[in-house]
mmCIF file of C-alpha atoms in Angstrom:
data_model
loop_
_atom_site.group_PDB
_atom_site.id
_atom_site.type_symbol
_atom_site.label_atom_id
_atom_site.label_comp_id
_atom_site.label_asym_id
_atom_site.label_seq_id
_atom_site.Cartn_x
_atom_site.Cartn_y
_atom_site.Cartn_z
ATOM 1 C CA MET O 1 -0.093 -20.033 27.874
ATOM 2 C CA SER O 2 2.189 -18.960 25.063
ATOM 3 C CA LYS O 3 5.945 -19.136 25.323
ATOM 4 C CA TYR O 4 5.953 -17.777 21.806
ATOM 5 C CA LEU O 5 4.102 -14.621 22.849
ATOM 6 C CA LEU O 6 6.380 -14.101 25.854
ATOM 7 C CA ASN O 7 9.330 -14.338 23.509
ATOM 8 C CA LYS O 8 7.661 -12.068 20.973
ATOM 9 C CA PHE O 9 7.218 -9.384 23.625
ATOM 10 C CA LEU O 10 10.846 -9.658 24.753
ATOM 11 C CA PHE O 11 12.074 -9.687 21.143
ATOM 12 C CA MET O 12 10.069 -6.649 20.066
ATOM 13 C CA VAL O 13 10.781 -4.525 23.119
ATOM 14 C CA ASP O 14 14.494 -5.337 23.209
ATOM 15 C CA ARG O 15 15.051 -4.036 19.681
ATOM 16 C CA ASP O 16 13.306 -0.696 20.183
ATOM 17 C CA PRO O 17 14.975 1.966 22.367
ATOM 18 C CA GLU O 18 11.695 3.759 23.091
ATOM 19 C CA LEU O 19 9.974 0.559 24.211
ATOM 20 C CA VAL O 20 12.952 -0.378 26.405
ATOM 21 C CA GLU O 21 12.556 2.913 28.281
ATOM 22 C CA ARG O 22 8.806 2.531 28.599
ATOM 23 C CA TYR O 23 9.292 -1.012 29.910
ATOM 24 C CA ARG O 24 11.665 0.304 32.546
ATOM 25 C CA SER O 25 9.487 3.175 33.750
ATOM 26 C CA GLU O 26 5.943 1.837 33.292
ATOM 27 C CA PRO O 27 6.093 -1.918 32.822
ATOM 28 C CA ARG O 28 2.456 -2.714 33.532
ATOM 29 C CA GLU O 29 1.196 0.004 31.223
ATOM 30 C CA LEU O 30 3.611 -1.042 28.505
ATOM 31 C CA VAL O 31 2.583 -4.710 28.731
ATOM 32 C CA THR O 32 -1.107 -3.778 28.556
ATOM 33 C CA TRP O 33 -0.549 -1.482 25.583
ATOM 34 C CA TRP O 34 1.687 -3.989 23.783
ATOM 35 C CA GLU O 35 -0.753 -6.864 24.216
ATOM 36 C CA ALA O 36 -3.602 -4.744 22.867
ATOM 37 C CA GLU O 37 -1.709 -3.194 19.979
ATOM 38 C CA TYR O 38 1.096 -5.526 18.967
ATOM 39 C CA ALA O 39 0.646 -9.085 20.228
ATOM 40 C CA ASN O 40 -1.238 -10.061 17.092
ATOM 41 C CA THR O 41 0.890 -8.175 14.629
ATOM 42 C CA VAL O 42 2.266 -10.562 12.046
ATOM 43 C CA LEU O 43 5.805 -9.326 11.740
ATOM 44 C CA ASN O 44 6.730 -7.912 8.339
ATOM 45 C CA CYS O 45 3.094 -7.878 7.224
ATOM 46 C CA HIS O 46 0.545 -5.183 6.503
ATOM 47 C CA THR O 47 -1.574 -4.560 9.620
ATOM 48 C CA ASP O 48 -4.697 -5.919 7.894
ATOM 49 C CA GLU O 49 -3.022 -9.326 7.981
ATOM 50 C CA ALA O 50 -2.817 -9.408 11.793
ATOM 51 C CA SER O 51 -3.554 -12.650 13.573
ATOM 52 C CA THR O 52 -6.456 -12.737 16.032
ATOM 53 C CA TRP O 53 -5.755 -15.199 18.820
ATOM 54 C CA LEU O 54 -2.504 -14.463 20.670
ATOM 55 C CA ARG O 55 -2.831 -13.368 24.303
ATOM 56 C CA PHE O 56 -0.988 -13.818 27.593
ATOM 57 C CA ASP O 57 -2.427 -15.811 30.440
ATOM 58 C CA ASP O 58 -2.612 -14.052 33.796
ATOM 59 C CA VAL O 59 0.632 -15.527 35.110
ATOM 60 C CA GLU O 60 2.566 -14.495 32.015
ATOM 61 C CA ARG O 61 1.121 -11.001 31.983
ATOM 62 C CA GLU O 62 1.953 -10.501 35.648
ATOM 63 C CA ALA O 63 5.510 -11.819 35.229
ATOM 64 C CA LEU O 64 6.171 -9.292 32.484
ATOM 65 C CA ALA O 65 4.404 -6.470 34.313
ATOM 66 C CA THR O 66 6.493 -7.023 37.458
ATOM 67 C CA HIS O 67 9.883 -7.527 35.732
ATOM 68 C CA ASP O 68 9.935 -11.031 37.223
ATOM 69 C CA HIS O 69 12.764 -12.719 35.339
ATOM 70 C CA VAL O 70 12.656 -15.730 37.677
ATOM 71 C CA LYS O 71 9.048 -16.467 36.751
ATOM 72 C CA LEU O 72 9.816 -15.905 33.054
ATOM 73 C CA PHE O 73 12.615 -18.473 33.307
ATOM 74 C CA GLU O 74 10.236 -20.911 35.000
ATOM 75 C CA LEU O 75 7.680 -20.349 32.228
ATOM 76 C CA GLY O 76 10.222 -21.256 29.562
ATOM 77 C CA ALA O 77 10.802 -17.836 28.038
ATOM 78 C CA HIS O 78 14.001 -17.866 25.988
ATOM 79 C CA PRO O 79 16.746 -17.007 28.505
ATOM 80 C CA PHE O 80 18.806 -15.020 26.013
ATOM 81 C CA LEU O 81 15.884 -12.741 25.225
ATOM 82 C CA THR O 82 14.997 -12.180 28.860
ATOM 83 C CA LEU O 83 18.596 -11.531 29.833
ATOM 84 C CA THR O 84 19.414 -9.080 27.092
ATOM 85 C CA LEU O 85 16.268 -6.994 27.649
ATOM 86 C CA PHE O 86 16.633 -6.989 31.421
ATOM 87 C CA ILE O 87 20.280 -5.944 31.136
ATOM 88 C CA ALA O 88 19.094 -3.051 28.967
ATOM 89 C CA VAL O 89 16.608 -2.070 31.639
ATOM 90 C CA PHE O 90 18.650 -2.583 34.810
ATOM 91 C CA GLU O 91 22.397 -2.671 34.076
ATOM 92 C CA ARG O 92 22.542 1.113 34.283
ATOM 93 C CA ASP O 93 21.817 0.828 38.013
ATOM 94 C CA ASN O 94 25.005 -1.162 38.647
ATOM 95 C CA THR O 95 27.444 0.215 41.180
ATOM 96 C CA GLU O 96 30.146 -2.285 40.184
ATOM 97 C CA PRO O 97 30.868 -4.310 37.017
ATOM 98 C CA LEU O 98 28.378 -7.095 36.278
ATOM 99 C CA GLU O 99 26.518 -6.460 39.519
ATOM 100 C CA TYR O 100 23.104 -6.879 37.931
ATOM 101 C CA GLN O 101 24.142 -9.818 35.753
ATOM 102 C CA LYS O 102 25.465 -11.746 38.750
ATOM 103 C CA SER O 103 22.433 -11.012 40.918
ATOM 104 C CA TYR O 104 20.229 -12.074 37.995
ATOM 105 C CA GLY O 105 21.925 -15.489 38.032
ATOM 106 C CA ALA O 106 21.862 -15.734 41.821
ATOM 107 C CA ARG O 107 18.093 -15.262 41.886
ATOM 108 C CA LEU O 108 17.823 -18.343 39.658
ATOM 109 C CA ALA O 109 20.022 -20.484 41.946
ATOM 110 C CA HIS O 110 17.147 -22.722 43.025
ATOM 111 C CA PHE O 111 16.833 -24.059 39.468
ATOM 112 C CA SER O 112 18.779 -27.211 38.640
ATOM 113 C CA MET O 113 19.066 -29.256 35.474
ATOM 114 C CA PRO O 114 16.964 -29.864 33.527
ATOM 115 C CA TYR O 115 15.925 -26.250 33.192
ATOM 116 C CA PRO O 116 12.404 -25.443 31.971
ATOM 117 C CA ASP O 117 11.934 -26.326 28.315
ATOM 118 C CA ILE O 118 12.345 -23.313 26.002
ATOM 119 C CA ALA O 119 10.938 -24.976 22.874
ATOM 120 C CA THR O 120 8.006 -23.003 21.508
ATOM 121 C CA MET R 1 38.748 -23.993 -8.907
ATOM 122 C CA ALA R 2 38.822 -21.945 -5.722
ATOM 123 C CA THR R 3 41.310 -22.786 -2.997
ATOM 124 C CA VAL R 4 40.460 -23.036 0.685
ATOM 125 C CA VAL R 5 43.543 -21.369 2.112
ATOM 126 C CA ALA R 6 42.493 -21.316 5.762
ATOM 127 C CA VAL R 7 39.814 -22.757 8.003
ATOM 128 C CA ILE R 8 39.360 -20.775 11.189
ATOM 129 C CA ALA R 9 37.161 -21.366 14.222
ATOM 130 C CA SER R 10 36.777 -19.192 17.255
ATOM 131 C CA THR R 11 34.421 -17.887 19.840
ATOM 132 C CA HIS R 12 32.689 -14.559 19.175
ATOM 133 C CA HIS R 13 32.864 -12.770 22.483
ATOM 134 C CA PRO R 14 31.058 -9.458 21.931
ATOM 135 C CA PHE R 15 33.016 -7.667 24.666
ATOM 136 C CA TYR R 16 36.332 -7.895 22.819
ATOM 137 C CA TYR R 17 35.772 -4.682 20.892
ATOM 138 C CA ARG R 18 34.968 -2.703 24.026
ATOM 139 C CA ALA R 19 37.727 -4.336 26.095
ATOM 140 C CA SER R 20 40.418 -3.835 23.460
ATOM 141 C CA THR R 21 39.532 -0.203 22.776
ATOM 142 C CA ALA R 22 39.058 0.833 26.416
ATOM 143 C CA THR R 23 41.661 3.056 28.025
ATOM 144 C CA GLY R 24 42.594 4.184 31.515
ATOM 145 C CA GLU R 25 40.382 3.015 34.348
ATOM 146 C CA ASP R 26 37.866 1.599 31.879
ATOM 147 C CA ARG R 27 40.369 -0.921 30.517
ATOM 148 C CA PRO R 28 39.773 -4.328 32.125
ATOM 149 C CA PRO R 29 42.781 -6.169 33.580
ATOM 150 C CA PHE R 30 42.540 -8.991 31.042
ATOM 151 C CA ALA R 31 42.454 -6.677 27.972
ATOM 152 C CA ASP R 32 46.190 -6.673 27.205
ATOM 153 C CA GLU R 33 46.541 -10.460 27.255
ATOM 154 C CA TRP R 34 43.349 -10.835 25.222
ATOM 155 C CA THR R 35 44.546 -8.316 22.621
ATOM 156 C CA SER R 36 47.905 -10.014 22.385
ATOM 157 C CA LYS R 37 46.292 -13.375 21.703
ATOM 158 C CA ILE R 38 43.989 -11.854 19.105
ATOM 159 C CA LEU R 39 46.893 -10.226 17.248
ATOM 160 C CA ALA R 40 48.636 -13.601 16.992
ATOM 161 C CA PHE R 41 45.388 -15.248 15.915
ATOM 162 C CA ARG R 42 44.796 -12.521 13.300
ATOM 163 C CA GLU R 43 48.193 -13.208 11.776
ATOM 164 C CA THR R 44 47.085 -16.766 10.970
ATOM 165 C CA LEU R 45 44.504 -15.336 8.575
ATOM 166 C CA THR R 46 46.691 -12.561 7.218
ATOM 167 C CA ARG R 47 49.386 -15.083 6.263
ATOM 168 C CA ALA R 48 46.874 -17.074 4.210
ATOM 169 C CA ARG R 49 46.217 -14.032 1.941
ATOM 170 C CA PRO R 50 42.484 -14.691 1.439
ATOM 171 C CA ASP R 51 40.378 -12.964 -1.214
ATOM 172 C CA VAL R 52 36.977 -14.021 0.126
ATOM 173 C CA LEU R 53 35.622 -14.963 3.559
ATOM 174 C CA VAL R 54 32.870 -17.533 4.047
ATOM 175 C CA MET R 55 31.566 -16.779 7.516
ATOM 176 C CA VAL R 56 29.530 -19.179 9.625
ATOM 177 C CA GLY R 57 27.659 -17.875 12.646
ATOM 178 C CA SER R 58 24.321 -17.724 14.363
ATOM 179 C CA ASP R 59 21.849 -14.882 14.407
ATOM 180 C CA HIS R 60 20.909 -14.034 17.999
ATOM 181 C CA PHE R 61 17.243 -13.210 17.405
ATOM 182 C CA HIS R 62 18.183 -10.053 15.593
ATOM 183 C CA GLN R 63 16.854 -10.665 12.102
ATOM 184 C CA LEU R 64 15.774 -14.304 12.266
ATOM 185 C CA TRP R 65 12.730 -14.917 14.412
ATOM 186 C CA LEU R 66 10.346 -17.609 15.578
ATOM 187 C CA ASP R 67 7.685 -16.741 13.002
ATOM 188 C CA ASN R 68 9.843 -18.101 10.214
ATOM 189 C CA MET R 69 13.045 -19.677 11.521
ATOM 190 C CA PRO R 70 15.463 -21.284 9.068
ATOM 191 C CA GLN R 71 17.856 -24.003 10.240
ATOM 192 C CA PHE R 72 20.607 -23.047 7.771
ATOM 193 C CA LEU R 73 20.563 -19.802 5.808
ATOM 194 C CA VAL R 74 22.958 -18.358 3.235
ATOM 195 C CA GLY R 75 23.167 -14.625 2.653
ATOM 196 C CA LYS R 76 23.135 -13.559 -0.997
ATOM 197 C CA ALA R 77 23.399 -9.799 -1.162
ATOM 198 C CA PRO R 78 25.833 -7.249 -2.600
ATOM 199 C CA PHE R 79 26.257 -5.650 0.836
ATOM 200 C CA TYR R 80 25.452 -6.440 4.439
ATOM 201 C CA ASP R 81 24.715 -3.867 7.073
ATOM 202 C CA ALA R 82 25.948 -5.131 10.379
ATOM 203 C CA ASN R 83 25.325 -4.955 14.090
ATOM 204 C CA TRP R 84 22.111 -3.893 15.725
ATOM 205 C CA TYR R 85 20.909 -1.239 18.144
ATOM 206 C CA ASN R 86 20.840 -3.688 21.056
ATOM 207 C CA GLU R 87 24.410 -4.815 20.315
ATOM 208 C CA GLU R 88 25.540 -1.198 20.136
ATOM 209 C CA ARG R 89 23.736 -0.636 23.445
ATOM 210 C CA GLU R 90 25.052 -3.703 25.235
ATOM 211 C CA PHE R 91 28.503 -4.284 23.773
ATOM 212 C CA GLY R 92 29.450 -0.967 22.211
ATOM 213 C CA LEU R 93 29.762 -2.601 18.786
ATOM 214 C CA PRO R 94 30.100 -0.227 15.835
ATOM 215 C CA ARG R 95 27.766 -0.168 12.843
ATOM 216 C CA MET R 96 29.494 -1.755 9.855
ATOM 217 C CA LEU R 97 28.953 -2.275 6.124
ATOM 218 C CA LEU R 98 30.461 -5.388 4.571
ATOM 219 C CA LYS R 99 30.642 -6.271 0.903
ATOM 220 C CA GLY R 100 29.067 -9.536 -0.266
ATOM 221 C CA GLN R 101 30.377 -12.126 -2.727
ATOM 222 C CA GLU R 102 27.149 -12.969 -4.528
ATOM 223 C CA ASP R 103 28.672 -15.363 -7.032
ATOM 224 C CA LEU R 104 29.981 -17.637 -4.289
ATOM 225 C CA SER R 105 26.692 -17.266 -2.376
ATOM 226 C CA GLY R 106 24.811 -18.432 -5.462
ATOM 227 C CA HIS R 107 27.190 -21.339 -5.962
ATOM 228 C CA ILE R 108 26.833 -22.472 -2.326
ATOM 229 C CA LEU R 109 23.046 -22.277 -2.586
ATOM 230 C CA ARG R 110 22.817 -24.226 -5.834
ATOM 231 C CA ALA R 111 25.391 -26.850 -4.919
ATOM 232 C CA GLY R 112 24.127 -27.082 -1.347
ATOM 233 C CA LEU R 113 20.575 -27.759 -2.492
ATOM 234 C CA ASP R 114 21.817 -30.294 -5.017
ATOM 235 C CA SER R 115 23.765 -32.113 -2.310
ATOM 236 C CA GLY R 116 20.800 -32.479 0.021
ATOM 237 C CA PHE R 117 20.772 -29.366 2.189
ATOM 238 C CA ASP R 118 17.558 -27.380 1.958
ATOM 239 C CA LEU R 119 19.262 -24.058 2.512
ATOM 240 C CA ALA R 120 17.264 -20.890 3.060
ATOM 241 C CA PHE R 121 18.546 -17.669 1.560
ATOM 242 C CA SER R 122 18.286 -13.979 2.247
ATOM 243 C CA ASN R 123 18.775 -11.071 -0.140
ATOM 244 C CA GLU R 124 18.540 -8.546 2.682
ATOM 245 C CA LEU R 125 20.409 -9.809 5.703
ATOM 246 C CA ARG R 126 21.592 -7.558 8.479
ATOM 247 C CA ILE R 127 24.274 -9.527 10.244
ATOM 248 C CA ASP R 128 25.136 -9.545 13.915
ATOM 249 C CA HIS R 129 28.047 -10.101 16.249
ATOM 250 C CA SER R 130 28.573 -13.791 15.503
ATOM 251 C CA ILE R 131 29.971 -12.648 12.150
ATOM 252 C CA THR R 132 31.143 -9.135 12.919
ATOM 253 C CA CYS R 133 33.204 -10.197 15.944
ATOM 254 C CA PRO R 134 35.504 -12.388 13.835
ATOM 255 C CA ILE R 135 35.769 -9.512 11.358
ATOM 256 C CA ILE R 136 36.813 -7.241 14.228
ATOM 257 C CA THR R 137 39.306 -9.756 15.587
ATOM 258 C CA LEU R 138 40.649 -11.274 12.363
ATOM 259 C CA ARG R 139 40.179 -8.656 9.645
ATOM 260 C CA PRO R 140 39.455 -5.291 11.229
ATOM 261 C CA GLU R 141 39.980 -3.569 7.867
ATOM 262 C CA ALA R 142 36.721 -5.279 6.837
ATOM 263 C CA ASP R 143 37.956 -5.078 3.254
ATOM 264 C CA LEU R 144 37.149 -8.557 1.958
ATOM 265 C CA PRO R 145 33.820 -9.682 0.500
ATOM 266 C CA ILE R 146 31.942 -12.212 2.586
ATOM 267 C CA VAL R 147 29.370 -14.964 2.302
ATOM 268 C CA PRO R 148 27.457 -15.209 5.585
ATOM 269 C CA ILE R 149 25.984 -18.572 6.567
ATOM 270 C CA TYR R 150 23.700 -18.666 9.586
ATOM 271 C CA THR R 151 22.852 -21.777 11.590
ATOM 272 C CA ASN R 152 20.107 -22.232 14.157
ATOM 273 C CA ILE R 153 21.718 -23.100 17.489
ATOM 274 C CA PHE R 154 19.196 -21.060 19.395
ATOM 275 C CA ALA R 155 15.547 -21.893 18.772
ATOM 276 C CA PRO R 156 14.492 -25.517 19.376
ATOM 277 C CA PRO R 157 13.987 -27.805 17.559
ATOM 278 C CA LEU R 158 17.596 -27.700 16.378
ATOM 279 C CA PRO R 159 19.282 -29.869 13.756
ATOM 280 C CA GLN R 160 21.314 -32.795 15.114
ATOM 281 C CA PRO R 161 25.059 -32.292 15.733
ATOM 282 C CA LYS R 162 25.989 -34.652 12.894
ATOM 283 C CA ARG R 163 24.054 -32.398 10.506
ATOM 284 C CA PHE R 164 26.333 -29.499 11.388
ATOM 285 C CA VAL R 165 29.352 -31.686 10.667
ATOM 286 C CA GLN R 166 27.862 -32.813 7.363
ATOM 287 C CA LEU R 167 27.144 -29.227 6.358
ATOM 288 C CA GLY R 168 30.730 -28.296 7.161
ATOM 289 C CA GLN R 169 32.010 -31.122 4.984
ATOM 290 C CA ALA R 170 29.675 -30.025 2.190
ATOM 291 C CA ILE R 171 30.765 -26.383 2.464
ATOM 292 C CA ARG R 172 34.382 -27.451 2.032
ATOM 293 C CA ASP R 173 33.583 -29.482 -1.087
ATOM 294 C CA ILE R 174 31.316 -26.787 -2.509
ATOM 295 C CA VAL R 175 33.812 -23.957 -2.024
ATOM 296 C CA GLU R 176 36.553 -26.049 -3.634
ATOM 297 C CA SER R 177 34.255 -26.721 -6.603
ATOM 298 C CA TRP R 178 33.599 -22.997 -7.151
ATOM 299 C CA PRO R 179 34.912 -22.117 -10.620
ATOM 300 C CA SER R 180 37.160 -19.294 -9.492
ATOM 301 C CA HIS R 181 40.823 -18.678 -8.881
ATOM 302 C CA LEU R 182 40.133 -16.820 -5.677
ATOM 303 C CA ARG R 183 41.563 -17.785 -2.307
ATOM 304 C CA VAL R 184 38.841 -18.510 0.246
ATOM 305 C CA ALA R 185 39.030 -18.619 4.019
ATOM 306 C CA VAL R 186 36.172 -20.296 5.874
ATOM 307 C CA ILE R 187 35.663 -18.749 9.303
ATOM 308 C CA GLY R 188 33.119 -19.907 11.854
ATOM 309 C CA THR R 189 32.301 -18.952 15.410
ATOM 310 C CA GLY R 190 30.549 -20.810 18.183
ATOM 311 C CA HIS R 191 30.823 -21.438 21.888
ATOM 312 C CA LEU R 192 32.431 -23.771 24.326
ATOM 313 C CA SER R 193 30.447 -24.131 27.565
ATOM 314 C CA LEU R 194 28.289 -21.074 28.077
ATOM 315 C CA GLU R 195 25.372 -20.059 30.255
ATOM 316 C CA LEU R 196 23.240 -17.009 29.470
ATOM 317 C CA GLY R 197 20.141 -16.072 31.406
ATOM 318 C CA GLY R 198 20.536 -18.978 33.839
ATOM 319 C CA PRO R 199 21.866 -19.578 37.359
ATOM 320 C CA ARG R 200 25.422 -20.414 36.219
ATOM 321 C CA GLN R 201 26.040 -17.258 34.178
ATOM 322 C CA PHE R 202 28.925 -14.850 34.683
ATOM 323 C CA GLY R 203 30.917 -17.065 37.034
ATOM 324 C CA PRO R 204 34.701 -16.825 37.446
ATOM 325 C CA HIS R 205 35.150 -19.337 34.587
ATOM 326 C CA GLY R 206 32.968 -20.912 31.960
ATOM 327 C CA PRO R 207 30.205 -23.024 33.497
ATOM 328 C CA ASP R 208 31.944 -26.317 32.645
ATOM 329 C CA PRO R 209 35.761 -26.150 32.393
ATOM 330 C CA GLU R 210 35.935 -29.941 32.028
ATOM 331 C CA PHE R 211 33.756 -29.814 28.919
ATOM 332 C CA ASP R 212 35.863 -26.935 27.607
ATOM 333 C CA GLN R 213 39.034 -28.980 27.965
ATOM 334 C CA ARG R 214 37.562 -31.969 26.153
ATOM 335 C CA ALA R 215 36.096 -29.734 23.467
ATOM 336 C CA VAL R 216 39.411 -28.009 22.779
ATOM 337 C CA GLU R 217 41.064 -31.431 22.410
ATOM 338 C CA TRP R 218 38.387 -32.659 20.007
ATOM 339 C CA ILE R 219 38.775 -29.583 17.838
ATOM 340 C CA ALA R 220 42.564 -29.349 17.990
ATOM 341 C CA ASN R 221 42.894 -33.033 17.024
ATOM 342 C CA GLY R 222 40.075 -33.086 14.491
ATOM 343 C CA ASP R 223 38.541 -35.856 16.585
ATOM 344 C CA LEU R 224 35.135 -35.877 14.952
ATOM 345 C CA ASP R 225 34.352 -39.453 15.964
ATOM 346 C CA GLY R 226 35.096 -38.819 19.630
ATOM 347 C CA CYS R 227 33.151 -35.611 19.555
ATOM 348 C CA LEU R 228 30.109 -37.122 17.856
ATOM 349 C CA ARG R 229 30.148 -40.066 20.289
ATOM 350 C CA GLU R 230 29.765 -37.758 23.268
ATOM 351 C CA VAL R 231 27.846 -34.761 21.980
ATOM 352 C CA THR R 232 24.092 -34.925 21.510
ATOM 353 C CA LEU R 233 21.364 -32.301 21.554
ATOM 354 C CA ASP R 234 20.484 -33.523 25.065
ATOM 355 C CA SER R 235 24.049 -33.669 26.381
ATOM 356 C CA LEU R 236 24.742 -30.081 25.344
ATOM 357 C CA HIS R 237 22.352 -28.802 27.999
ATOM 358 C CA SER R 238 24.695 -29.954 30.781
ATOM 359 C CA PRO R 239 27.693 -27.669 30.109
ATOM 360 C CA GLY R 240 25.473 -24.561 30.082
ATOM 361 C CA ASN R 241 22.199 -23.461 28.560
ATOM 362 C CA ALA R 242 23.855 -21.689 25.604
ATOM 363 C CA THR R 243 26.344 -24.452 24.780
ATOM 364 C CA HIS R 244 24.470 -25.596 21.682
ATOM 365 C CA GLY R 245 26.578 -22.993 19.907
ATOM 366 C CA PHE R 246 29.300 -25.633 20.138
ATOM 367 C CA MET R 247 27.673 -27.201 17.094
ATOM 368 C CA ASP R 248 29.102 -24.359 15.013
ATOM 369 C CA PHE R 249 32.544 -25.494 16.169
ATOM 370 C CA MET R 250 31.538 -28.998 15.045
ATOM 371 C CA LEU R 251 30.569 -27.560 11.666
ATOM 372 C CA MET R 252 34.029 -26.054 11.386
ATOM 373 C CA MET R 253 35.588 -29.419 12.270
ATOM 374 C CA GLY R 254 33.633 -30.720 9.286
ATOM 375 C CA VAL R 255 35.110 -27.990 7.079
ATOM 376 C CA ALA R 256 38.615 -28.825 8.297
ATOM 377 C CA GLY R 257 38.044 -32.555 7.819
ATOM 378 C CA ALA R 258 38.049 -35.604 10.069
ATOM 379 C CA GLY R 259 41.435 -36.190 11.650
ATOM 380 C CA ALA R 260 42.783 -32.811 10.588
ATOM 381 C CA LYS R 261 44.875 -31.422 13.424
ATOM 382 C CA ALA R 262 44.688 -27.692 13.791
ATOM 383 C CA ASP R 263 47.852 -25.839 12.836
ATOM 384 C CA TYR R 264 47.199 -23.186 15.463
ATOM 385 C CA VAL R 265 45.458 -23.557 18.831
ATOM 386 C CA ASP R 266 45.124 -20.995 21.595
ATOM 387 C CA THR R 267 42.760 -20.414 24.485
ATOM 388 C CA LEU R 268 42.050 -17.733 27.056
ATOM 389 C CA ASP R 269 40.174 -18.354 30.278
ATOM 390 C CA LEU R 270 37.982 -15.311 30.719
ATOM 391 C CA PHE R 271 35.708 -14.556 33.643
ATOM 392 C CA HIS R 272 32.674 -16.424 32.378
ATOM 393 C CA THR R 273 33.772 -18.304 29.294
ATOM 394 C CA MET R 274 36.736 -20.020 27.704
ATOM 395 C CA GLU R 275 37.844 -18.258 24.550
ATOM 396 C CA ALA R 276 39.283 -20.625 21.936
ATOM 397 C CA TYR R 277 41.047 -20.011 18.631
ATOM 398 C CA PHE R 278 41.872 -22.574 15.921
ATOM 399 C CA THR R 279 43.362 -22.335 12.432
ATOM 400 C CA TRP R 280 43.893 -25.048 9.847
ATOM 401 C CA TYR R 281 45.837 -24.670 6.597
ATOM 402 C CA PRO R 282 44.472 -27.323 4.210
ATOM 403 C CA ASN R 283 47.341 -26.793 1.757
ATOM 404 C CA GLY R 284 50.083 -26.385 4.278
ATOM 405 C CA ALA R 285 51.072 -23.462 6.431
ATOM 406 C CA PRO R 286 52.057 -20.336 4.501
ATOM 407 C CA ALA R 287 55.461 -18.858 5.148
ATOM 408 C CA ALA R 288 55.600 -16.621 8.192
#
């Protein structure tokens, strides 16, 4: 399990308009591709300096592939990263202001303090 | 020596730009009151006639990342590009270019290190809405050089609250020791209670109005002792999962000084957060 890698996925996809669209339309394919091609990229380094060991466990991979923000919260993914990417993916479907944002919170209503630890 | 002509603390709500520029049916019902409060708040900086802005904020995983996360970082660059694609996308924020004040950046780094703060620095820092929002609200001309200072309120492990206060006190001393005749305003943004990505987000008020009320009193009265007695890294989870940004308000209380009552205090209860605005004049209020 790697909260860091979950966060790294959310961080990298959120900042790239093309990846945001691919995550919306083909999430499972995008997660598979990203894990194979980018999970071990050391940011800001030449590709020959890539790390070798980062990978999702099955639960993490499935949570990302199914847009399951509730499971990501439970796993300790950074809530700001999850929220901002998922707003990018789903806010456009709103029929009224903040509709998605409010439903996002409501689906987490069964969580009480303390929330899952987000330290990596 | 330089003069600290104003110390200003506020929230950095990224929707202000969109709300204040919206027209017709797109303009939210709270926009006029919000704009009115911002114009009054802006005047508190304008009256101080600053030459330079030292700006404290927190990167929101835009440039700073978990592979190499600094706790406190000072920008030292001639210019700063500002705002990011995902802020443009989500908040409608404009791309900006702000001029740096490298001499003051260098002085803060040298004097900060010498006074016990192991400050990181960046010569290529693209800044985000924690610093551009106060530019938009307080100095929309964006004509003054800045020194950005980023704190980590976001990626555990975080520094203790008292460390933020101590850094604020050090920043005040360091700016006042800068061999310059320029007038400096120190501006910082943080949060009161706030929940993002959790079950209490986007409610009709901030997630913890009681905390907000106490926090506003601590800041307005410069009650650092009371604040430090009650606020810990653990306690800040209760008022909302993003409330650790309150430590940037504590840093600004350190800049203003223990016991220093704010000369200007205003708040606005928005739909999911309490906006709060504070100004101190260390050398007395300038003429209106």
